[in-house]
Tab-separated table of C-alpha atoms and ligand atoms in Angstrom:
chain	number	residue	atom	x	y	z
A	1	UNK	CA	-21.106	-16.633	37.532
A	2	UNK	CA	-20.550	-16.985	34.114
A	3	UNK	CA	-23.023	-14.910	31.819
A	4	UNK	CA	-23.957	-16.396	28.590
A	5	UNK	CA	-25.251	-13.155	27.193
A	6	UNK	CA	-23.190	-11.234	24.810
A	7	UNK	CA	-21.367	-8.683	26.816
A	8	UNK	CA	-20.385	-5.199	25.132
A	9	UNK	CA	-18.033	-2.638	26.635
A	10	UNK	CA	-18.482	1.182	25.966
A	11	UNK	CA	-15.398	2.938	26.189
A	12	UNK	CA	-16.081	7.056	27.388
A	13	UNK	CA	-19.229	7.759	29.328
A	14	UNK	CA	-19.922	10.895	27.324
A	15	UNK	CA	-22.889	11.737	25.554
A	16	UNK	CA	-22.318	9.688	22.690
A	17	UNK	CA	-21.221	6.495	24.728
A	18	UNK	CA	-24.496	6.828	27.064
A	19	UNK	CA	-26.633	7.178	24.429
A	20	UNK	CA	-25.441	3.929	22.699
A	21	UNK	CA	-25.067	2.304	26.196
A	22	UNK	CA	-28.827	3.189	26.193
A	23	UNK	CA	-29.739	2.249	22.623
A	24	UNK	CA	-28.046	-1.205	23.830
A	25	UNK	CA	-29.682	-1.696	26.856
A	26	UNK	CA	-32.958	-0.997	25.662
A	27	UNK	CA	-32.847	-3.625	22.389
A	28	UNK	CA	-34.696	-6.469	22.528
A	29	UNK	CA	-31.421	-8.782	22.161
A	30	UNK	CA	-30.317	-9.543	25.869
A	31	UNK	CA	-26.937	-8.043	26.338
A	32	UNK	CA	-24.976	-6.947	29.125
A	33	UNK	CA	-23.429	-3.731	28.830
A	34	UNK	CA	-20.455	-2.305	30.701
A	35	UNK	CA	-19.462	1.674	30.478
A	36	UNK	CA	-15.719	2.465	30.996
A	37	UNK	CA	-14.236	5.638	31.871
A	38	UNK	CA	-10.794	6.881	32.992
A	39	UNK	CA	-12.389	9.420	35.218
A	40	UNK	CA	-14.412	8.087	38.709
A	41	UNK	CA	-17.194	10.585	37.252
A	42	UNK	CA	-19.350	10.032	34.262
A	43	UNK	CA	-20.949	12.469	31.165
A	44	UNK	CA	-17.566	13.379	29.543
A	45	UNK	CA	-18.050	16.483	27.737
A	46	UNK	CA	-21.683	17.219	29.049
A	47	UNK	CA	-19.499	17.587	32.590
A	48	UNK	CA	-16.238	19.062	31.228
A	49	UNK	CA	-17.022	20.323	27.800
A	50	UNK	CA	-20.471	22.193	28.210
A	51	UNK	CA	-19.942	25.892	29.585
A	52	UNK	CA	-20.817	26.063	33.292
A	53	UNK	CA	-23.466	29.020	32.903
A	54	UNK	CA	-25.173	26.761	30.299
A	55	UNK	CA	-27.441	25.249	33.426
A	56	UNK	CA	-30.338	23.933	31.423
A	57	UNK	CA	-27.996	22.100	28.733
A	58	UNK	CA	-26.524	20.304	31.560
A	59	UNK	CA	-30.124	19.008	32.253
A	60	UNK	CA	-29.794	16.193	30.041
A	61	UNK	CA	-27.607	14.110	32.538
A	62	UNK	CA	-31.068	13.027	33.808
A	63	UNK	CA	-31.588	11.604	30.539
A	64	UNK	CA	-28.271	9.747	30.272
A	65	UNK	CA	-28.508	8.530	33.830
A	66	UNK	CA	-31.327	6.435	33.086
A	67	UNK	CA	-29.800	3.026	32.095
A	68	UNK	CA	-27.952	2.625	35.016
A	69	UNK	CA	-29.069	1.202	38.363
A	70	UNK	CA	-29.176	-2.276	40.113
A	71	UNK	CA	-28.986	-5.189	37.450
A	72	UNK	CA	-28.667	-2.497	34.372
A	73	UNK	CA	-25.656	-0.752	32.480
A	74	UNK	CA	-22.982	-1.126	34.797
A	75	UNK	CA	-20.437	2.084	35.275
A	76	UNK	CA	-16.646	0.838	35.830
A	77	UNK	CA	-15.315	4.172	36.529
A	78	UNK	CA	-11.574	5.058	36.847
A	79	UNK	CA	-10.318	2.395	34.266
A	80	UNK	CA	-7.992	3.626	31.550
A	81	UNK	CA	-8.411	1.673	28.272
A	82	UNK	CA	-5.184	1.488	26.287
A	83	UNK	CA	-1.162	1.147	26.830
A	84	UNK	CA	0.560	2.620	29.980
A	85	UNK	CA	0.632	1.716	33.697
A	86	UNK	CA	-2.670	1.220	35.549
A	87	UNK	CA	-4.214	0.967	32.190
A	88	UNK	CA	-6.178	-2.184	30.195
A	89	UNK	CA	-4.685	-2.776	27.298
A	90	UNK	CA	-7.239	-3.119	24.695
A	91	UNK	CA	-6.349	-6.915	23.385
A	92	UNK	CA	-7.061	-7.661	27.167
A	93	UNK	CA	-10.255	-5.844	27.469
A	94	UNK	CA	-11.350	-7.509	24.204
A	95	UNK	CA	-10.801	-10.965	25.663
A	96	UNK	CA	-13.456	-10.109	28.473
A	97	UNK	CA	-16.315	-8.875	25.992
A	98	UNK	CA	-18.158	-9.782	22.918
A	99	UNK	CA	-17.530	-5.981	21.402
A	100	UNK	CA	-16.283	-3.026	22.215
A	101	UNK	CA	-17.733	0.416	21.338
A	102	UNK	CA	-15.183	3.223	21.478
A	103	UNK	CA	-16.521	6.874	22.440
A	104	UNK	CA	-13.288	8.406	23.395
A	105	UNK	CA	-14.290	11.745	21.824
A	106	UNK	CA	-11.932	14.449	20.025
A	107	UNK	CA	-9.520	15.328	23.168
A	108	UNK	CA	-6.627	17.456	21.611
A	109	UNK	CA	-6.989	20.695	20.514
A	110	UNK	CA	-6.258	21.566	17.083
A	111	UNK	CA	-2.894	23.814	16.462
A	112	UNK	CA	-2.330	27.299	14.765
A	113	UNK	CA	1.265	26.111	13.373
A	114	UNK	CA	1.988	30.010	14.264
A	115	UNK	CA	5.231	31.161	16.146
A	116	UNK	CA	5.076	31.788	19.849
A	117	UNK	CA	2.354	29.010	20.078
A	118	UNK	CA	4.366	27.161	22.827
A	119	UNK	CA	4.919	30.043	25.003
A	120	UNK	CA	3.530	29.956	28.553
A	121	UNK	CA	0.275	31.968	28.384
A	122	UNK	CA	-0.540	30.240	24.761
A	123	UNK	CA	-3.146	27.427	25.557
A	124	UNK	CA	-5.731	25.446	23.730
A	125	UNK	CA	-9.592	25.730	24.586
A	126	UNK	CA	-9.307	22.621	26.214
A	127	UNK	CA	-7.006	23.221	28.774
A	128	UNK	CA	-9.132	26.493	29.541
A	129	UNK	CA	-12.929	24.483	29.548
A	130	UNK	CA	-11.224	21.752	31.123
A	131	UNK	CA	-10.050	24.410	33.969
A	132	UNK	CA	-13.241	26.408	34.395
A	133	UNK	CA	-14.974	22.976	34.385
A	134	UNK	CA	-13.011	21.581	37.017
A	135	UNK	CA	-11.567	18.400	34.933
A	136	UNK	CA	-8.811	17.127	36.921
A	137	UNK	CA	-6.279	16.804	34.392
A	138	UNK	CA	-6.390	20.954	33.987
A	139	UNK	CA	-6.087	22.015	37.534
A	140	UNK	CA	-3.566	24.853	37.066
A	141	UNK	CA	-5.052	28.116	36.327
A	142	UNK	CA	-4.336	29.840	33.204
A	143	UNK	CA	-2.796	33.650	33.490
A	144	UNK	CA	-5.550	35.628	34.296
A	145	UNK	CA	-3.267	38.523	35.849
A	146	UNK	CA	-3.453	39.967	32.489
A	147	UNK	CA	-5.850	42.846	31.017
A	148	UNK	CA	-5.993	41.305	27.245
A	149	UNK	CA	-6.917	37.698	26.224
A	150	UNK	CA	-6.961	36.616	23.149
A	151	UNK	CA	-9.407	33.822	21.740
A	152	UNK	CA	-8.946	32.285	18.138
A	153	UNK	CA	-11.747	30.911	16.717
A	154	UNK	CA	-15.208	31.335	15.507
A	155	UNK	CA	-16.937	28.433	16.622
A	156	UNK	CA	-19.408	27.936	19.738
A	157	UNK	CA	-16.074	27.154	22.079
A	158	UNK	CA	-14.947	30.341	21.357
A	159	UNK	CA	-17.758	31.870	22.708
A	160	UNK	CA	-17.928	30.020	25.828
A	161	UNK	CA	-14.292	31.284	26.749
A	162	UNK	CA	-15.109	34.755	25.495
A	163	UNK	CA	-18.252	34.552	27.884
A	164	UNK	CA	-17.051	32.605	30.891
A	165	UNK	CA	-13.731	35.332	30.990
A	166	UNK	CA	-16.137	38.161	30.711
A	167	UNK	CA	-18.953	37.464	33.072
A	168	UNK	CA	-18.608	38.653	36.783
A	169	UNK	CA	-18.010	36.356	39.500
A	170	UNK	CA	-21.247	36.657	40.807
A	171	UNK	CA	-22.742	35.475	38.071
A	172	UNK	CA	-20.758	32.519	37.796
A	173	UNK	CA	-21.121	31.955	41.508
A	174	UNK	CA	-24.464	30.340	40.890
A	175	UNK	CA	-23.060	27.985	38.352
A	176	UNK	CA	-21.118	24.531	38.997
A	177	UNK	CA	-17.543	26.171	38.710
A	178	UNK	CA	-15.117	24.703	41.644
A	179	UNK	CA	-14.694	27.470	44.359
A	180	UNK	CA	-10.603	27.778	43.122
A	181	UNK	CA	-11.840	28.789	39.868
A	182	UNK	CA	-14.009	31.246	40.946
A	183	UNK	CA	-11.298	32.449	43.038
A	184	UNK	CA	-9.076	32.840	40.457
A	185	UNK	CA	-11.569	34.918	38.197
A	186	UNK	CA	-12.347	36.898	41.257
A	187	UNK	CA	-8.820	38.133	41.560
A	188	UNK	CA	-7.858	38.164	37.566
A	189	UNK	CA	-7.665	41.004	35.723
A	190	UNK	CA	-8.876	40.669	32.503
A	191	UNK	CA	-10.889	43.596	30.936
A	192	UNK	CA	-10.308	43.053	27.113
A	193	UNK	CA	-11.360	39.702	24.969
A	194	UNK	CA	-10.544	39.742	21.608
A	195	UNK	CA	-12.269	36.974	19.760
A	196	UNK	CA	-10.215	36.702	16.653
A	197	UNK	CA	-12.250	35.706	13.711
A	198	UNK	CA	-10.506	35.030	10.492
A	199	UNK	CA	-13.706	35.343	8.078
A	200	UNK	CA	-16.522	37.694	7.785
A	201	UNK	CA	-19.811	37.777	9.804
A	202	UNK	CA	-21.263	35.403	7.190
A	203	UNK	CA	-19.029	32.560	7.689
A	204	UNK	CA	-18.859	32.495	11.760
A	205	UNK	CA	-20.003	28.917	12.912
A	206	UNK	CA	-21.696	30.450	15.915
A	207	UNK	CA	-24.890	29.343	16.581
A	208	UNK	CA	-27.380	32.168	16.928
A	209	UNK	CA	-28.503	31.695	20.526
A	210	UNK	CA	-24.856	31.474	21.887
A	211	UNK	CA	-24.028	34.564	19.951
A	212	UNK	CA	-26.956	36.629	21.393
A	213	UNK	CA	-25.775	35.533	24.608
A	214	UNK	CA	-23.026	37.263	24.719
A	215	UNK	CA	-24.893	40.763	24.647
A	216	UNK	CA	-26.575	39.324	27.890
A	217	UNK	CA	-23.765	39.701	30.291
A	218	UNK	CA	-24.147	41.740	33.588
A	219	UNK	CA	-21.018	43.827	33.265
A	220	UNK	CA	-19.443	43.325	29.623
A	221	UNK	CA	-19.802	45.100	26.191
A	222	UNK	CA	-19.787	43.645	22.941
A	223	UNK	CA	-17.780	45.429	20.453
A	224	UNK	CA	-17.837	44.730	16.479
A	225	UNK	CA	-15.203	45.285	14.728
A	226	UNK	CA	-16.253	44.809	11.247
A	227	UNK	CA	-14.003	46.487	8.854
A	228	UNK	CA	-17.620	47.958	7.431
A	229	UNK	CA	-18.791	44.316	6.237
A	230	UNK	CA	-21.882	45.199	8.116
A	231	UNK	CA	-22.526	48.440	6.741
A	232	UNK	CA	-25.617	47.219	4.665
A	233	UNK	CA	-27.132	45.209	7.027
A	234	UNK	CA	-28.661	41.630	6.591
A	235	UNK	CA	-28.106	40.755	2.698
A	236	UNK	CA	-31.638	39.969	0.905
A	237	UNK	CA	-29.524	36.748	-0.741
A	238	UNK	CA	-28.680	35.217	2.539
A	239	UNK	CA	-31.478	32.621	3.033
A	240	UNK	CA	-29.830	30.242	5.786
A	241	UNK	CA	-31.831	31.293	9.194
A	242	UNK	CA	-28.921	30.931	11.360
A	243	UNK	CA	-26.569	33.031	9.361
A	244	UNK	CA	-29.595	35.694	8.831
A	245	UNK	CA	-30.070	35.618	12.490
A	246	UNK	CA	-26.374	36.072	13.340
A	247	UNK	CA	-26.177	38.885	11.020
A	248	UNK	CA	-28.929	40.392	12.565
A	249	UNK	CA	-27.570	40.411	16.190
A	250	UNK	CA	-24.012	41.352	14.587
A	251	UNK	CA	-25.153	44.190	12.769
A	252	UNK	CA	-26.977	45.854	15.500
A	253	UNK	CA	-24.091	45.585	17.736
A	254	UNK	CA	-22.028	47.044	15.193
A	255	UNK	CA	-24.223	50.294	15.186
A	256	UNK	CA	-24.505	50.177	18.700
A	257	UNK	CA	-22.867	53.241	20.943
A	258	UNK	CA	-20.586	51.835	23.024
A	259	UNK	CA	-21.276	51.122	26.892
A	260	UNK	CA	-19.506	51.536	29.731
A	261	UNK	CA	-19.244	48.146	31.374
A	262	UNK	CA	-15.780	47.043	32.874
A	263	UNK	CA	-14.650	44.520	30.460
A	264	UNK	CA	-15.319	44.054	26.335
A	265	UNK	CA	-15.601	41.641	24.560
A	266	UNK	CA	-14.562	42.495	21.319
A	267	UNK	CA	-15.616	40.375	17.721
A	268	UNK	CA	-12.503	41.326	15.380
A	269	UNK	CA	-13.322	39.696	12.020
A	270	UNK	CA	-11.493	39.064	9.235
A	271	UNK	CA	-8.254	38.998	11.456
A	272	UNK	CA	-5.545	35.704	11.396
A	273	UNK	CA	-3.504	35.500	14.437
A	274	UNK	CA	0.166	35.529	12.650
A	275	UNK	CA	2.855	35.364	15.481
A	276	UNK	CA	2.533	35.335	19.433
A	277	UNK	CA	4.967	37.776	21.082
A	278	UNK	CA	6.921	37.070	24.296
A	279	UNK	CA	10.278	35.644	25.522
A	280	UNK	CA	9.126	33.359	28.440
A	281	UNK	CA	5.457	34.462	28.409
A	282	UNK	CA	3.021	35.742	26.128
A	283	UNK	CA	2.766	39.487	25.688
A	284	UNK	CA	0.959	40.041	22.709
A	285	UNK	CA	0.105	38.609	19.412
A	286	UNK	CA	0.520	39.700	15.655
A	287	UNK	CA	-2.784	39.655	13.500
A	288	UNK	CA	-3.118	40.181	9.818
A	289	UNK	CA	-6.140	41.977	8.271
A	290	UNK	CA	-7.813	39.560	5.469
A	291	UNK	CA	-9.955	40.219	3.122
A	292	UNK	CA	-12.912	38.190	1.634
A	293	UNK	CA	-12.525	36.369	-1.437
A	294	UNK	CA	-15.973	35.363	-3.916
A	295	UNK	CA	-15.958	32.193	-2.490
A	296	UNK	CA	-16.234	33.091	1.072
A	297	UNK	CA	-12.237	32.240	2.082
A	298	UNK	CA	-10.008	34.795	2.806
A	299	UNK	CA	-7.161	36.082	1.809
A	300	UNK	CA	-4.020	38.035	4.032
A	301	UNK	CA	-3.369	41.652	2.985
A	302	UNK	CA	-0.109	41.772	4.573
A	303	UNK	CA	-1.089	44.232	7.115
A	304	UNK	CA	-0.464	43.388	10.551
A	305	UNK	CA	-1.547	44.806	14.009
A	306	UNK	CA	-0.165	43.915	17.589
A	307	UNK	CA	-2.853	43.016	20.632
A	308	UNK	CA	-1.570	43.890	23.532
A	309	UNK	CA	-2.746	40.334	25.151
A	310	UNK	CA	-1.275	38.078	28.169
A	311	UNK	CA	-3.096	35.039	27.351
A	312	UNK	CA	-4.121	33.007	23.892
A	313	UNK	CA	-6.389	30.626	23.997
A	314	UNK	CA	-7.080	28.679	20.423
A	315	UNK	CA	-10.622	27.459	20.358
A	316	UNK	CA	-9.722	26.187	16.422
A	317	UNK	CA	-11.554	22.900	16.907
A	318	UNK	CA	-10.323	19.488	18.377
A	319	UNK	CA	-9.292	16.394	16.683
A	320	UNK	CA	-9.017	12.623	18.046
A	321	UNK	CA	-6.488	10.566	19.637
A	322	UNK	CA	-5.723	7.342	17.851
A	323	UNK	CA	-6.661	4.512	19.609
A	324	UNK	CA	-3.997	1.733	20.146
A	325	UNK	CA	-3.875	-1.393	17.990
A	326	UNK	CA	-7.081	0.868	15.588
A	327	UNK	CA	-6.892	2.064	12.235
A	328	UNK	CA	-6.794	6.098	12.158
A	329	UNK	CA	-7.199	8.758	9.856
A	330	UNK	CA	-4.712	11.376	10.813
A	331	UNK	CA	-6.075	13.931	8.537
A	332	UNK	CA	-9.654	13.792	10.211
A	333	UNK	CA	-8.653	12.605	13.626
A	334	UNK	CA	-11.363	9.670	13.320
A	335	UNK	CA	-11.343	6.035	13.194
A	336	UNK	CA	-12.372	4.772	9.897
A	337	UNK	CA	-15.866	3.122	10.123
A	338	UNK	CA	-18.841	2.414	7.764
A	339	UNK	CA	-22.078	2.824	10.292
A	340	UNK	CA	-19.681	2.494	13.105
A	341	UNK	CA	-18.373	-0.638	12.091
A	342	UNK	CA	-14.490	0.001	12.532
A	343	UNK	CA	-12.720	-0.666	9.100
A	344	UNK	CA	-9.245	-1.371	7.978
A	345	UNK	CA	-7.366	0.201	4.701
A	346	UNK	CA	-8.800	-2.235	2.537
A	347	UNK	CA	-12.591	-1.209	4.056
A	348	UNK	CA	-12.676	-4.894	5.932
A	349	UNK	CA	-14.494	-4.921	9.278
A	350	UNK	CA	-12.308	-4.960	12.288
A	351	UNK	CA	-14.510	-7.673	14.317
A	352	UNK	CA	-16.080	-6.673	17.205
A	353	UNK	CA	-14.634	-3.303	17.570
A	354	UNK	CA	-16.926	0.164	16.766
A	355	UNK	CA	-16.871	3.768	17.231
A	356	UNK	CA	-19.811	6.584	18.087
A	357	UNK	CA	-19.534	10.237	18.638
A	358	UNK	CA	-16.842	12.552	17.766
A	359	UNK	CA	-14.218	9.791	17.513
A	360	UNK	CA	-16.504	8.437	14.536
A	361	UNK	CA	-17.679	11.416	13.106
A	362	UNK	CA	-15.090	14.126	14.099
A	363	UNK	CA	-15.879	17.043	16.570
A	364	UNK	CA	-19.116	18.610	15.216
A	365	UNK	CA	-22.726	19.038	16.285
A	366	UNK	CA	-24.607	19.403	19.305
A	367	UNK	CA	-25.178	16.542	22.280
A	368	UNK	CA	-28.369	15.643	20.819
A	369	UNK	CA	-26.420	14.646	17.416
A	370	UNK	CA	-24.788	12.122	19.371
A	371	UNK	CA	-27.929	10.167	19.937
A	372	UNK	CA	-29.090	9.491	16.426
A	373	UNK	CA	-24.902	8.475	15.669
A	374	UNK	CA	-25.422	6.023	18.805
A	375	UNK	CA	-29.022	4.260	17.558
A	376	UNK	CA	-27.046	3.584	14.182
A	377	UNK	CA	-23.930	2.314	15.982
A	378	UNK	CA	-25.910	0.168	18.515
A	379	UNK	CA	-27.765	-1.312	15.655
A	380	UNK	CA	-24.739	-2.371	13.909
A	381	UNK	CA	-23.456	-3.999	17.173
A	382	UNK	CA	-26.433	-5.784	17.522
A	383	UNK	CA	-26.707	-7.090	13.926
A	384	UNK	CA	-23.112	-8.389	14.231
A	385	UNK	CA	-24.027	-10.077	17.619
A	386	UNK	CA	-24.846	-13.128	16.678
A	387	UNK	CA	-21.856	-13.714	14.290
A	388	UNK	CA	-19.201	-12.474	16.741
A	389	UNK	CA	-17.095	-15.162	18.924
A	390	UNK	CA	-18.015	-15.179	22.888
A	391	UNK	CA	-15.325	-13.331	24.923
A	392	UNK	CA	-12.787	-15.625	26.337
A	393	UNK	CA	-13.394	-14.854	29.820
A	394	UNK	CA	-17.379	-14.316	29.978
A	395	UNK	CA	-17.270	-14.105	33.645
A	396	UNK	CA	-17.897	-10.765	35.174
A	397	UNK	CA	-15.499	-11.269	38.181
A	398	UNK	CA	-12.880	-12.225	35.831
A	399	UNK	CA	-12.596	-8.581	34.370
A	400	UNK	CA	-12.616	-7.849	38.317
A	401	UNK	CA	-9.713	-9.724	38.785
A	402	UNK	CA	-7.690	-8.471	35.965
A	403	UNK	CA	-8.560	-4.921	36.652
A	404	UNK	CA	-7.253	-5.731	40.208
A	405	UNK	CA	-4.221	-6.918	38.766
A	406	UNK	CA	-3.616	-3.529	36.883
A	407	UNK	CA	-3.893	-1.979	40.077
A	408	UNK	CA	-7.546	-0.678	39.154
A	409	UNK	CA	-10.465	-0.186	42.040
A	410	UNK	CA	-13.430	0.676	39.487
A	411	UNK	CA	-16.002	3.062	40.724
A	412	UNK	CA	-19.041	1.762	40.414
A	413	UNK	CA	-22.870	3.749	39.895
A	414	UNK	CA	-23.371	3.852	43.882
A	415	UNK	CA	-20.081	5.306	44.292
A	416	UNK	CA	-20.043	7.763	41.566
A	417	UNK	CA	-23.434	8.660	43.464
A	418	UNK	CA	-21.430	9.790	46.345
A	419	UNK	CA	-19.183	12.490	44.725
A	420	UNK	CA	-22.182	13.654	43.353
A	421	UNK	CA	-23.940	14.016	46.262
A	422	UNK	CA	-21.143	15.380	47.998
A	423	UNK	CA	-20.814	18.043	44.896
A	424	UNK	CA	-24.852	18.902	45.527
A	425	UNK	CA	-23.896	19.465	49.169
A	426	UNK	CA	-20.845	21.827	48.431
A	427	UNK	CA	-23.262	23.891	45.827
A	428	UNK	CA	-25.875	24.540	48.435
A	429	UNK	CA	-24.462	27.271	50.280
A	430	UNK	CA	-23.239	28.752	46.781
A	431	UNK	CA	-26.988	28.742	45.786
A	432	UNK	CA	-25.650	26.525	42.862
A	433	UNK	CA	-26.892	23.069	42.106
A	434	UNK	CA	-23.738	21.682	42.664
A	435	UNK	CA	-20.047	22.761	42.737
A	436	UNK	CA	-17.311	20.478	40.935
A	437	UNK	CA	-15.029	18.558	43.189
A	438	UNK	CA	-11.540	19.154	40.809
A	439	UNK	CA	-9.138	17.439	42.270
A	440	UNK	CA	-8.970	13.623	41.330
A	441	UNK	CA	-7.820	12.819	45.151
A	442	UNK	CA	-10.883	14.657	46.652
A	443	UNK	CA	-12.880	12.960	44.061
A	444	UNK	CA	-11.870	9.214	44.685
A	445	UNK	CA	-12.058	10.140	48.523
A	446	UNK	CA	-15.646	10.800	48.116
A	447	UNK	CA	-16.600	8.361	46.001
A	448	UNK	CA	-14.744	5.888	48.783
A	449	UNK	CA	-17.069	7.229	51.170
A	450	UNK	CA	-14.999	10.371	52.441
A	451	UNK	CA	-16.397	14.043	52.247
A	452	UNK	CA	-13.846	16.488	50.842
A	453	UNK	CA	-13.392	18.339	53.893
A	454	UNK	CA	-14.323	21.456	52.414
A	455	UNK	CA	-17.054	23.513	54.067
A	456	UNK	CA	-19.652	24.963	51.322
A	457	UNK	CA	-18.811	28.647	50.872
A	458	UNK	CA	-21.188	31.143	51.954
B	1	NAP	P1	-15.728	24.819	15.097
B	1	NAP	O1	-16.713	24.997	15.459
B	1	NAP	O2	-15.150	23.510	14.111
B	1	NAP	O3	-15.248	26.121	14.999
B	1	NAP	C1	-13.658	26.216	15.103
B	1	NAP	C2	-13.508	27.650	14.215
B	1	NAP	O4	-12.308	27.530	14.248
B	1	NAP	C3	-14.003	28.297	13.225
B	1	NAP	O5	-14.777	29.355	13.293
B	1	NAP	C4	-12.532	28.410	12.180
B	1	NAP	O6	-12.653	29.171	11.511
B	1	NAP	C5	-11.439	28.368	13.238
B	1	NAP	N1	-10.429	27.872	13.013
B	1	NAP	C6	-9.572	26.951	12.204
B	1	NAP	N2	-8.580	27.121	12.121
B	1	NAP	C7	-8.432	28.393	12.282
B	1	NAP	C8	-7.095	28.792	12.318
B	1	NAP	N3	-6.137	28.263	11.851
B	1	NAP	N4	-6.968	30.288	12.434
B	1	NAP	C9	-7.977	30.883	12.824
B	1	NAP	N5	-9.266	30.494	12.990
B	1	NAP	C10	-9.390	29.237	12.710
B	1	NAP	O7	-15.325	23.975	16.593
B	1	NAP	P2	-15.547	24.534	18.173
B	1	NAP	O8	-15.922	25.758	18.402
B	1	NAP	O9	-14.456	23.805	18.989
B	1	NAP	O10	-17.006	23.396	18.356
B	1	NAP	C11	-16.909	22.073	18.268
B	1	NAP	C12	-18.409	21.732	18.147
B	1	NAP	O11	-19.163	21.574	19.460
B	1	NAP	C13	-19.187	22.247	17.500
B	1	NAP	O12	-20.012	21.753	16.491
B	1	NAP	C14	-20.136	23.208	18.110
B	1	NAP	O13	-21.044	23.856	17.599
B	1	NAP	C15	-20.513	22.354	19.312
B	1	NAP	N6	-20.424	23.552	20.785
B	1	NAP	C16	-21.685	23.662	20.862
B	1	NAP	C17	-22.037	24.513	22.041
B	1	NAP	C18	-23.795	24.956	22.169
B	1	NAP	O14	-24.308	24.317	21.518
B	1	NAP	N7	-23.680	25.943	22.862
B	1	NAP	C19	-20.969	25.121	22.981
B	1	NAP	C20	-19.296	24.594	22.470
B	1	NAP	C21	-19.312	23.663	21.229
B	1	NAP	P3	-13.073	28.584	9.769
B	1	NAP	O15	-14.772	28.823	9.647
B	1	NAP	O16	-12.650	29.818	8.885
B	1	NAP	O17	-12.697	27.581	8.980
């Protein structure tokens, strides 16, 4: 059946892609929207980035799922757009759509650029978060047969990683972590989690709610190492609400007597990692003490200390991956754009190509930030549609044929719901809303109608 309506592909089914799909589908313009994702499951960073113990935050999936349904937005899971075997090249995809909105996020971990960074036991937060969130690309457990772990960074991802490592397995049992993750954490020996913060308490990027949460763990104490910066309490000249809230809670912890919990989260201010030690695996990390400069930056003092850790997780932000055929700004890790319209080096729009979310603006903001972003990008798409040439192959069946030629059998929404139901079934016995199926083969078995064979754990 040939469709005369404009057809828009949204590549990526994380919050940014799904908010864009919703904004397009809700418009008065008649437009067919397909959402493509390389995984058989939707929701991107909500499923694979939001920490498992942030259950409430995940409830946004109810909103994100709304556009899908018979005759509405189509989901094409298991479809990779790009070069390589089994993937659909962007120029091929382009022939089937009037416009393409890229919402592929910022998937790469930033690096520290210090010696020892590539030793086994030194990983990016992407691998760590992906593992405990059950991402099929990150099935290998990090080394947890160690008592000390360093987490580098002062953002919310660093807090997520530290918190998950410091929680008891019982606390995590009611979350959606895969059984294998729970078992690995149960078998682990982690006692001291050192969060390495290169600047001071006033410069952290933690949000107060997330910071405070560290104080609510069942069997972990927070130990603040502030080099005396918090002695004076919250200075009067701090006007930012978040800064004041962070400083208040940090000051309270800095002056508290230490408890007797089995695990400790050490917040080590003014410490920069300079070397990761070890020959065939991480055995320690050398940090340099910094002092704050008046402009809120830091200067190294040359004074070093070694922390006894067997695992280093760098949580120093993410960067985007270039999208083959589109301009890319390596400095920001984003695709250059104006109001979501991809532009080349001369500022001229690349017709029919749009970006939204982190690949558009960089890896900052909370889930809701993507909504505003997506509405703006959808408005650009809708304004341009009348002037864009129709697709070379407007018939959706042609796309199905091309995907088949590339060996791709897309997962539609109904099929995803089978995996969804299987995860909810697995969750029942653990008292969890769901338990993730993490192996790709098991995910595919479930979408194609088989149960995973796994019995819910009691
Ligand atoms: P982020 O907020 O940008 O934090 C990155 C941290 O890494 C900064 O503290 C930065 O320190 C530090 N850093 C960078 N390079 C470093 C180096 N070479 N050595 C030491 N430290 C270094 O990034 P993120 O934590 O990945 O979070 C990404 C976004 O997702 C943020 O907007 C975050 O709020 C959001 N998020 C939200 C939640 C939530 O709401 N619960 C959870 C997770 C993520 P400087 O400040 O000194 O540069």
